[in-house]
mmCIF file of C-alpha atoms in Angstrom:
data_model
loop_
_atom_site.group_PDB
_atom_site.id
_atom_site.type_symbol
_atom_site.label_atom_id
_atom_site.label_comp_id
_atom_site.label_asym_id
_atom_site.label_seq_id
_atom_site.Cartn_x
_atom_site.Cartn_y
_atom_site.Cartn_z
ATOM 1 C CA MET F 217 18.019 -42.655 105.377
ATOM 2 C CA LYS F 218 20.922 -39.777 105.673
ATOM 3 C CA VAL F 219 22.554 -38.030 102.758
ATOM 4 C CA LYS F 220 26.314 -37.576 103.213
ATOM 5 C CA HIS F 221 28.226 -35.281 100.977
ATOM 6 C CA PRO F 222 32.063 -36.189 100.700
ATOM 7 C CA ALA F 223 34.528 -33.702 99.521
ATOM 8 C CA ASN F 224 34.706 -35.171 95.792
ATOM 9 C CA GLY F 225 31.092 -33.949 95.423
ATOM 10 C CA PHE F 226 29.510 -37.195 94.973
ATOM 11 C CA ARG F 227 26.527 -38.279 97.250
ATOM 12 C CA VAL F 228 26.483 -41.367 99.284
ATOM 13 C CA ASN F 229 23.258 -42.630 100.773
ATOM 14 C CA LEU F 230 23.898 -44.266 104.248
ATOM 15 C CA SER F 231 21.331 -45.551 106.920
ATOM 16 C CA SER F 232 20.994 -43.727 109.933
ATOM 17 C CA SER F 233 22.563 -46.669 111.662
ATOM 18 C CA GLN F 234 25.534 -46.674 109.539
ATOM 19 C CA PRO F 235 28.735 -44.649 110.728
ATOM 20 C CA ALA F 236 29.934 -41.427 108.904
ATOM 21 C CA VAL F 237 32.934 -40.932 106.551
ATOM 22 C CA THR F 238 35.822 -39.465 108.453
ATOM 23 C CA ASN F 239 38.726 -39.785 105.980
ATOM 24 C CA GLY F 240 37.257 -40.771 102.940
ATOM 25 C CA ASN F 241 38.503 -44.401 102.933
ATOM 26 C CA ALA F 242 36.604 -45.888 105.998
ATOM 27 C CA VAL F 243 32.901 -45.786 107.271
ATOM 28 C CA LEU F 244 32.918 -45.701 111.166
ATOM 29 C CA ARG F 245 29.933 -45.976 113.586
ATOM 30 C CA GLU F 246 28.865 -42.635 114.855
ATOM 31 C CA SER F 247 29.338 -44.058 118.462
ATOM 32 C CA ASP F 248 33.148 -44.459 117.461
ATOM 33 C CA ALA F 249 33.185 -40.776 116.524
ATOM 34 C CA GLN F 250 31.946 -39.600 119.987
ATOM 35 C CA GLY F 251 35.196 -40.553 121.796
ATOM 36 C CA GLY F 252 35.257 -42.558 124.847
ATOM 37 C CA ASP F 253 31.787 -43.854 125.191
ATOM 38 C CA ASP F 254 32.437 -47.325 123.567
ATOM 39 C CA PRO F 255 35.332 -48.337 126.055
ATOM 40 C CA GLU F 256 33.089 -47.380 128.816
ATOM 41 C CA ASP F 257 30.026 -49.304 127.503
ATOM 42 C CA SER F 258 32.387 -52.189 126.590
ATOM 43 C CA ALA F 259 33.767 -52.362 130.148
ATOM 44 C CA LYS F 260 30.022 -52.094 131.584
ATOM 45 C CA LEU F 261 29.189 -54.827 129.223
ATOM 46 C CA ARG F 262 31.977 -57.121 130.284
ATOM 47 C CA GLU F 263 31.196 -56.396 133.796
ATOM 48 C CA ALA F 264 27.681 -57.347 133.268
ATOM 49 C CA THR F 265 28.925 -60.419 131.339
ATOM 50 C CA ARG F 266 31.070 -61.445 134.342
ATOM 51 C CA ARG F 267 28.317 -60.888 136.827
ATOM 52 C CA LEU F 268 26.075 -63.107 134.572
ATOM 53 C CA TYR F 269 28.868 -65.780 134.305
ATOM 54 C CA ALA F 270 29.370 -65.640 138.129
ATOM 55 C CA GLN F 271 25.544 -65.869 138.549
ATOM 56 C CA LEU F 272 25.673 -68.842 136.042
ATOM 57 C CA LYS F 273 28.248 -70.705 138.030
ATOM 58 C CA GLU F 274 26.301 -70.007 141.210
ATOM 59 C CA MET F 275 23.121 -71.208 139.730
ATOM 60 C CA GLU F 276 25.069 -74.364 138.395
ATOM 61 C CA THR F 277 26.389 -75.062 141.968
ATOM 62 C CA ARG F 278 23.039 -74.348 143.493
ATOM 63 C CA HIS F 279 21.508 -76.639 140.880
ATOM 64 C CA ALA F 280 23.994 -79.385 141.504
ATOM 65 C CA GLU F 281 23.345 -79.091 145.345
ATOM 66 C CA GLU F 282 19.543 -79.062 144.669
ATOM 67 C CA LYS F 283 19.706 -81.871 142.016
ATOM 68 C CA GLY F 284 21.616 -84.027 144.771
ATOM 69 C CA ARG F 285 19.230 -83.033 147.420
ATOM 70 C CA LEU F 286 16.083 -83.837 145.429
ATOM 71 C CA GLN F 287 17.710 -87.035 144.168
ATOM 72 C CA ALA F 288 18.480 -88.062 147.780
ATOM 73 C CA GLU F 289 14.809 -87.088 148.828
ATOM 74 C CA SER F 290 13.527 -89.100 146.001
ATOM 75 C CA ARG F 291 15.537 -92.064 146.868
ATOM 76 C CA GLU F 292 14.335 -91.768 150.508
ATOM 77 C CA PHE F 293 10.615 -91.593 149.259
ATOM 78 C CA GLY F 294 11.227 -94.506 146.919
ATOM 79 C CA VAL F 295 12.539 -96.508 150.131
ATOM 80 C CA ARG F 296 9.776 -95.304 152.226
ATOM 81 C CA LEU F 297 7.195 -96.090 149.470
ATOM 82 C CA ALA F 298 8.606 -99.537 149.002
ATOM 83 C CA ARG F 299 8.439 -100.086 152.900
ATOM 84 C CA GLN F 300 4.946 -98.740 153.088
ATOM 85 C CA THR F 301 3.770 -101.059 150.121
ATOM 86 C CA GLU F 302 5.378 -104.055 151.732
ATOM 87 C CA GLN F 303 3.489 -103.289 155.070
ATOM 88 C CA LEU F 304 0.516 -102.540 153.134
ATOM 89 C CA GLN F 305 0.692 -105.949 151.516
ATOM 90 C CA THR F 306 1.256 -107.699 154.991
ATOM 91 C CA VAL F 307 -1.741 -105.937 156.420
ATOM 92 C CA GLU F 308 -4.057 -106.926 153.419
ATOM 93 C CA LYS F 309 -2.815 -110.591 153.621
ATOM 94 C CA LEU F 310 -3.377 -110.492 157.442
ATOM 95 C CA SER F 311 -6.824 -109.035 156.809
ATOM 96 C CA GLU F 312 -7.664 -111.633 154.275
ATOM 97 C CA GLU F 313 -6.756 -114.293 156.793
ATOM 98 C CA ARG F 314 -8.848 -112.683 159.489
ATOM 99 C CA GLY F 315 -11.625 -112.493 157.074
ATOM 100 C CA GLN F 316 -11.499 -116.218 156.287
ATOM 101 C CA GLN F 317 -11.279 -116.909 160.254
ATOM 102 C CA VAL F 318 -14.356 -114.786 160.727
ATOM 103 C CA GLU F 319 -16.265 -116.628 157.940
ATOM 104 C CA GLU F 320 -15.067 -120.128 159.416
ATOM 105 C CA LEU F 321 -16.239 -119.053 162.907
ATOM 106 C CA GLN F 322 -19.494 -117.846 161.571
ATOM 107 C CA ARG F 323 -20.154 -121.027 159.879
ATOM 108 C CA LEU F 324 -19.216 -122.885 163.047
ATOM 109 C CA LEU F 325 -21.546 -120.590 165.226
ATOM 110 C CA GLY F 326 -24.401 -121.532 162.759
ATOM 111 C CA SER F 327 -23.691 -125.211 163.106
ATOM 112 C CA MET F 328 -23.587 -124.921 166.804
ATOM 113 C CA ALA F 329 -26.854 -122.891 166.813
ATOM 114 C CA ILE F 330 -28.370 -125.625 164.859
ATOM 115 C CA GLU F 331 -27.218 -128.269 167.165
ATOM 116 C CA SER F 332 -28.434 -126.312 170.091
ATOM 117 C CA ARG F 333 -31.807 -126.067 168.798
ATOM 118 C CA LYS F 334 -31.796 -129.638 168.111
ATOM 119 C CA LEU F 335 -30.782 -130.478 171.709
ATOM 120 C CA GLN F 336 -33.476 -128.187 172.833
ATOM 121 C CA ASP F 337 -35.867 -129.869 170.979
ATOM 122 C CA GLN F 338 -34.768 -133.302 172.356
ATOM 123 C CA MET F 339 -34.949 -131.853 175.755
ATOM 124 C CA ALA F 340 -38.331 -130.534 175.372
ATOM 125 C CA ALA F 341 -39.459 -133.887 174.033
ATOM 126 C CA GLY F 342 -37.835 -135.758 176.992
ATOM 127 C CA GLU F 343 -39.494 -133.359 179.439
ATOM 128 C CA GLU F 344 -42.913 -133.857 177.847
ATOM 129 C CA GLU F 345 -42.396 -137.527 178.039
ATOM 130 C CA LEU F 346 -41.304 -137.395 181.629
ATOM 131 C CA LEU F 347 -44.227 -135.469 182.474
ATOM 132 C CA GLN F 348 -46.490 -138.006 180.897
ATOM 133 C CA LEU F 349 -44.695 -140.947 182.721
ATOM 134 C CA LYS F 350 -45.042 -139.135 186.085
ATOM 135 C CA ALA F 351 -48.754 -138.630 185.339
ATOM 136 C CA ASP F 352 -49.096 -142.345 184.852
ATOM 137 C CA LYS F 353 -48.167 -143.442 188.322
ATOM 138 C CA GLU F 354 -49.471 -147.000 187.780
ATOM 139 C CA GLU F 355 -47.292 -147.742 184.805
ATOM 140 C CA ARG F 356 -44.983 -150.775 184.768
ATOM 141 C CA GLU F 357 -41.502 -150.931 186.126
ATOM 142 C CA GLU F 358 -40.432 -150.440 182.497
ATOM 143 C CA ASP F 359 -41.871 -147.110 182.496
ATOM 144 C CA GLU F 360 -40.097 -146.370 185.861
ATOM 145 C CA GLN F 361 -36.840 -147.323 184.426
ATOM 146 C CA ARG F 362 -37.620 -145.414 181.207
ATOM 147 C CA CYS F 363 -38.290 -142.418 183.519
ATOM 148 C CA GLU F 364 -35.009 -142.690 185.336
ATOM 149 C CA GLU F 365 -33.312 -143.048 182.031
ATOM 150 C CA LEU F 366 -35.245 -139.923 180.689
ATOM 151 C CA ASN F 367 -34.171 -137.978 183.867
ATOM 152 C CA LYS F 368 -30.504 -139.003 183.142
ATOM 153 C CA GLU F 369 -30.829 -137.855 179.535
ATOM 154 C CA VAL F 370 -32.462 -134.640 180.437
ATOM 155 C CA ALA F 371 -29.685 -134.066 182.920
ATOM 156 C CA VAL F 372 -27.021 -134.911 180.359
ATOM 157 C CA LEU F 373 -28.772 -132.690 177.646
ATOM 158 C CA LYS F 374 -28.918 -129.839 180.252
ATOM 159 C CA GLU F 375 -25.211 -130.128 180.758
ATOM 160 C CA LYS F 376 -24.592 -130.029 177.125
ATOM 161 C CA ILE F 377 -26.930 -127.155 176.395
ATOM 162 C CA HIS F 378 -25.139 -125.339 179.336
ATOM 163 C CA HIS F 379 -21.690 -126.036 177.685
ATOM 164 C CA LEU F 380 -22.907 -125.103 174.082
ATOM 165 C CA ASP F 381 -24.052 -121.774 175.517
ATOM 166 C CA ASP F 382 -20.917 -121.248 177.035
ATOM 167 C CA MET F 383 -19.051 -122.011 173.739
ATOM 168 C CA LEU F 384 -21.301 -119.706 172.015
ATOM 169 C CA LYS F 385 -20.747 -116.957 174.210
ATOM 170 C CA CYS F 386 -17.167 -117.463 173.892
ATOM 171 C CA GLN F 387 -17.195 -117.776 170.170
ATOM 172 C CA GLN F 388 -19.412 -114.638 169.798
ATOM 173 C CA ARG F 389 -16.649 -112.671 171.935
ATOM 174 C CA LYS F 390 -14.040 -113.964 169.412
ATOM 175 C CA VAL F 391 -16.074 -113.032 166.471
ATOM 176 C CA ARG F 392 -16.591 -109.420 167.673
ATOM 177 C CA HIS F 393 -12.779 -109.302 168.547
ATOM 178 C CA MET F 394 -11.984 -110.273 165.100
ATOM 179 C CA ILE F 395 -14.503 -107.833 163.438
ATOM 180 C CA GLU F 396 -12.740 -105.158 165.319
ATOM 181 C CA GLN F 397 -9.435 -106.181 164.235
ATOM 182 C CA LEU F 398 -10.588 -106.382 160.704
ATOM 183 C CA GLN F 399 -12.005 -102.846 160.929
ATOM 184 C CA ASN F 400 -8.691 -101.643 162.379
ATOM 185 C CA SER F 401 -6.899 -103.345 159.571
ATOM 186 C CA ARG F 402 -8.993 -101.593 156.901
ATOM 187 C CA THR F 403 -8.347 -98.276 158.619
ATOM 188 C CA VAL F 404 -4.650 -99.012 158.634
ATOM 189 C CA ILE F 405 -5.071 -99.798 154.922
ATOM 190 C CA GLN F 406 -6.772 -96.546 154.254
ATOM 191 C CA GLU F 407 -3.948 -94.656 156.126
ATOM 192 C CA ARG F 408 -1.242 -96.475 154.284
ATOM 193 C CA ASP F 409 -3.119 -95.563 150.901
ATOM 194 C CA ARG F 410 -3.189 -91.952 151.878
ATOM 195 C CA SER F 411 0.420 -91.874 152.875
ATOM 196 C CA ILE F 412 1.361 -93.564 149.533
ATOM 197 C CA ARG F 413 -0.408 -90.871 147.493
ATOM 198 C CA ASP F 414 1.088 -88.132 149.690
ATOM 199 C CA LEU F 415 4.552 -89.548 148.738
ATOM 200 C CA GLU F 416 3.755 -89.953 145.141
ATOM 201 C CA GLU F 417 2.616 -86.275 145.019
ATOM 202 C CA ARG F 418 5.670 -85.124 146.787
ATOM 203 C CA VAL F 419 7.794 -87.045 144.279
ATOM 204 C CA PHE F 420 5.885 -85.679 141.330
ATOM 205 C CA LEU F 421 6.462 -82.074 142.815
ATOM 206 C CA LEU F 422 10.254 -82.777 143.302
ATOM 207 C CA GLU F 423 10.481 -83.823 139.535
ATOM 208 C CA GLY F 424 8.636 -80.634 138.451
ATOM 209 C CA GLU F 425 11.241 -78.548 140.596
ATOM 210 C CA ASN F 426 14.091 -80.381 139.080
ATOM 211 C CA ARG F 427 12.826 -79.856 135.455
ATOM 212 C CA GLU F 428 12.051 -76.196 136.216
ATOM 213 C CA MET F 429 15.747 -75.615 137.526
ATOM 214 C CA HIS F 430 17.159 -77.446 134.663
ATOM 215 C CA ALA F 431 15.190 -74.990 132.364
ATOM 216 C CA HIS F 432 16.567 -71.990 134.224
ATOM 217 C CA LEU F 433 20.156 -73.317 133.845
ATOM 218 C CA GLN F 434 19.827 -73.980 130.264
ATOM 219 C CA TYR F 435 18.491 -70.319 129.839
ATOM 220 C CA PHE F 436 21.596 -68.893 131.556
ATOM 221 C CA ARG F 437 23.825 -71.098 129.480
ATOM 222 C CA GLU F 438 22.245 -69.874 126.173
ATOM 223 C CA CYS F 439 22.495 -66.159 127.349
ATOM 224 C CA GLN F 440 26.039 -66.788 128.135
ATOM 225 C CA GLU F 441 26.857 -68.152 124.719
ATOM 226 C CA SER F 442 24.804 -65.277 123.109
ATOM 227 C CA THR F 443 27.137 -62.703 124.730
ATOM 228 C CA GLU F 444 30.287 -64.341 123.271
ATOM 229 C CA GLU F 445 29.048 -64.153 119.578
ATOM 230 C CA LYS F 446 29.716 -60.906 117.467
ATOM 231 C CA PRO F 447 29.255 -61.507 113.889
ATOM 232 C CA GLU F 448 30.710 -58.929 111.521
ATOM 233 C CA VAL F 449 30.433 -58.577 107.871
ATOM 234 C CA VAL F 450 33.115 -56.418 106.063
ATOM 235 C CA TYR F 451 33.014 -55.372 102.442
ATOM 236 C CA SER F 452 34.213 -52.466 100.173
ATOM 237 C CA LYS F 453 32.359 -50.498 97.440
ATOM 238 C CA THR F 454 34.073 -48.252 94.651
ATOM 239 C CA LEU F 455 32.279 -45.133 93.928
ATOM 240 C CA THR F 456 31.182 -44.633 90.334
ATOM 241 C CA PRO F 457 31.107 -40.878 89.026
ATOM 242 C CA THR F 458 28.067 -39.430 87.305
ATOM 243 C CA THR F 459 30.303 -37.367 85.103
ATOM 244 C CA GLN F 460 33.730 -37.908 83.331
ATOM 245 C CA THR F 461 36.443 -36.884 85.681
ATOM 246 C CA ASN F 462 40.298 -37.682 85.876
ATOM 247 C CA LYS F 463 40.233 -37.406 89.782
ATOM 248 C CA ALA F 464 40.785 -40.659 91.662
ATOM 249 C CA LEU F 465 37.857 -41.661 93.836
ATOM 250 C CA PRO F 466 37.971 -43.159 97.255
ATOM 251 C CA VAL F 467 36.990 -46.695 98.072
ATOM 252 C CA ILE F 468 34.470 -46.962 100.874
ATOM 253 C CA LYS F 469 34.893 -49.733 103.376
ATOM 254 C CA ILE F 470 31.784 -50.540 105.007
ATOM 255 C CA ILE F 471 31.613 -52.583 108.488
ATOM 256 C CA GLU F 472 28.407 -53.864 109.619
ATOM 257 C CA VAL F 473 28.379 -55.267 113.419
ATOM 258 C CA LYS F 474 25.535 -56.988 114.787
ATOM 259 C CA SER F 475 23.872 -54.941 117.330
ATOM 260 C CA GLU F 476 24.214 -55.991 120.973
ATOM 261 C CA PRO F 477 21.841 -55.319 123.850
ATOM 262 C CA SER F 478 22.654 -52.336 125.823
ATOM 263 C CA LEU F 479 23.591 -52.654 129.598
ATOM 264 C CA ASP F 480 20.248 -51.701 130.812
ATOM 265 C CA GLN F 481 18.670 -54.487 128.681
ATOM 266 C CA TRP F 482 21.105 -56.856 130.241
ATOM 267 C CA ASN F 483 20.267 -55.659 133.647
ATOM 268 C CA ASP F 484 16.535 -55.947 132.898
ATOM 269 C CA GLN F 485 17.083 -59.418 131.356
ATOM 270 C CA LEU F 486 18.953 -60.499 134.557
ATOM 271 C CA GLU F 487 16.378 -59.277 136.899
ATOM 272 C CA ASN F 488 13.531 -60.993 135.095
ATOM 273 C CA THR F 489 15.556 -64.237 135.040
ATOM 274 C CA VAL F 490 16.365 -63.987 138.618
#
């Protein structure tokens, strides 16, 4: 606190931040008594405010452009994601159908293998019976006729076995081809899953950048609004004498102005924000 002694001999206690008495009727700030510093600081402050406002407008324009670009990218990623999902569903459906076909072919191969073993057993039995008939040369004509029938049956069975072997080999090739296609389909599904995860991560990053840009824009708007507000409190106070006197006492008018940040503080704040 500083103690000021007016001309009337009464002491007035004023804060160091309060202006000094100049004419006995008003209290001004010390910066007002120093001459042309306030106009220069005000001009600098207005210049900083204009620069901040210009940067705010530029940031708003950039934010609008960036927002449009991000929204376009988000829509594009959404379309790509839908397309990838549809393709993935198609591949999964095709893979399921191929799996069912493979299972059906495997069941068919099992049935054919069982039938082939039965035919081989029948052929072995026929050959054994044929050898037995050949050994008995003195058998009746019925045995010779049976031998001819068995020879024919053996020839037919051999032809069937050969045909079944060809079919088995063909079906095995088909099964191997179907298994390869199924493995390729699973590989495609895994690649689609990775692509979908990459797209989802990109969308998440774009949304985070959009929120961060919105926060910066809100901060600049709040700074602009704070520079336009200067609350002032004005009140008067009559001095009370400590002794009896007929002399008229002055009325002190006190003006309190909310302190504003200096030009250096504005520049530091602008640099930190950018």
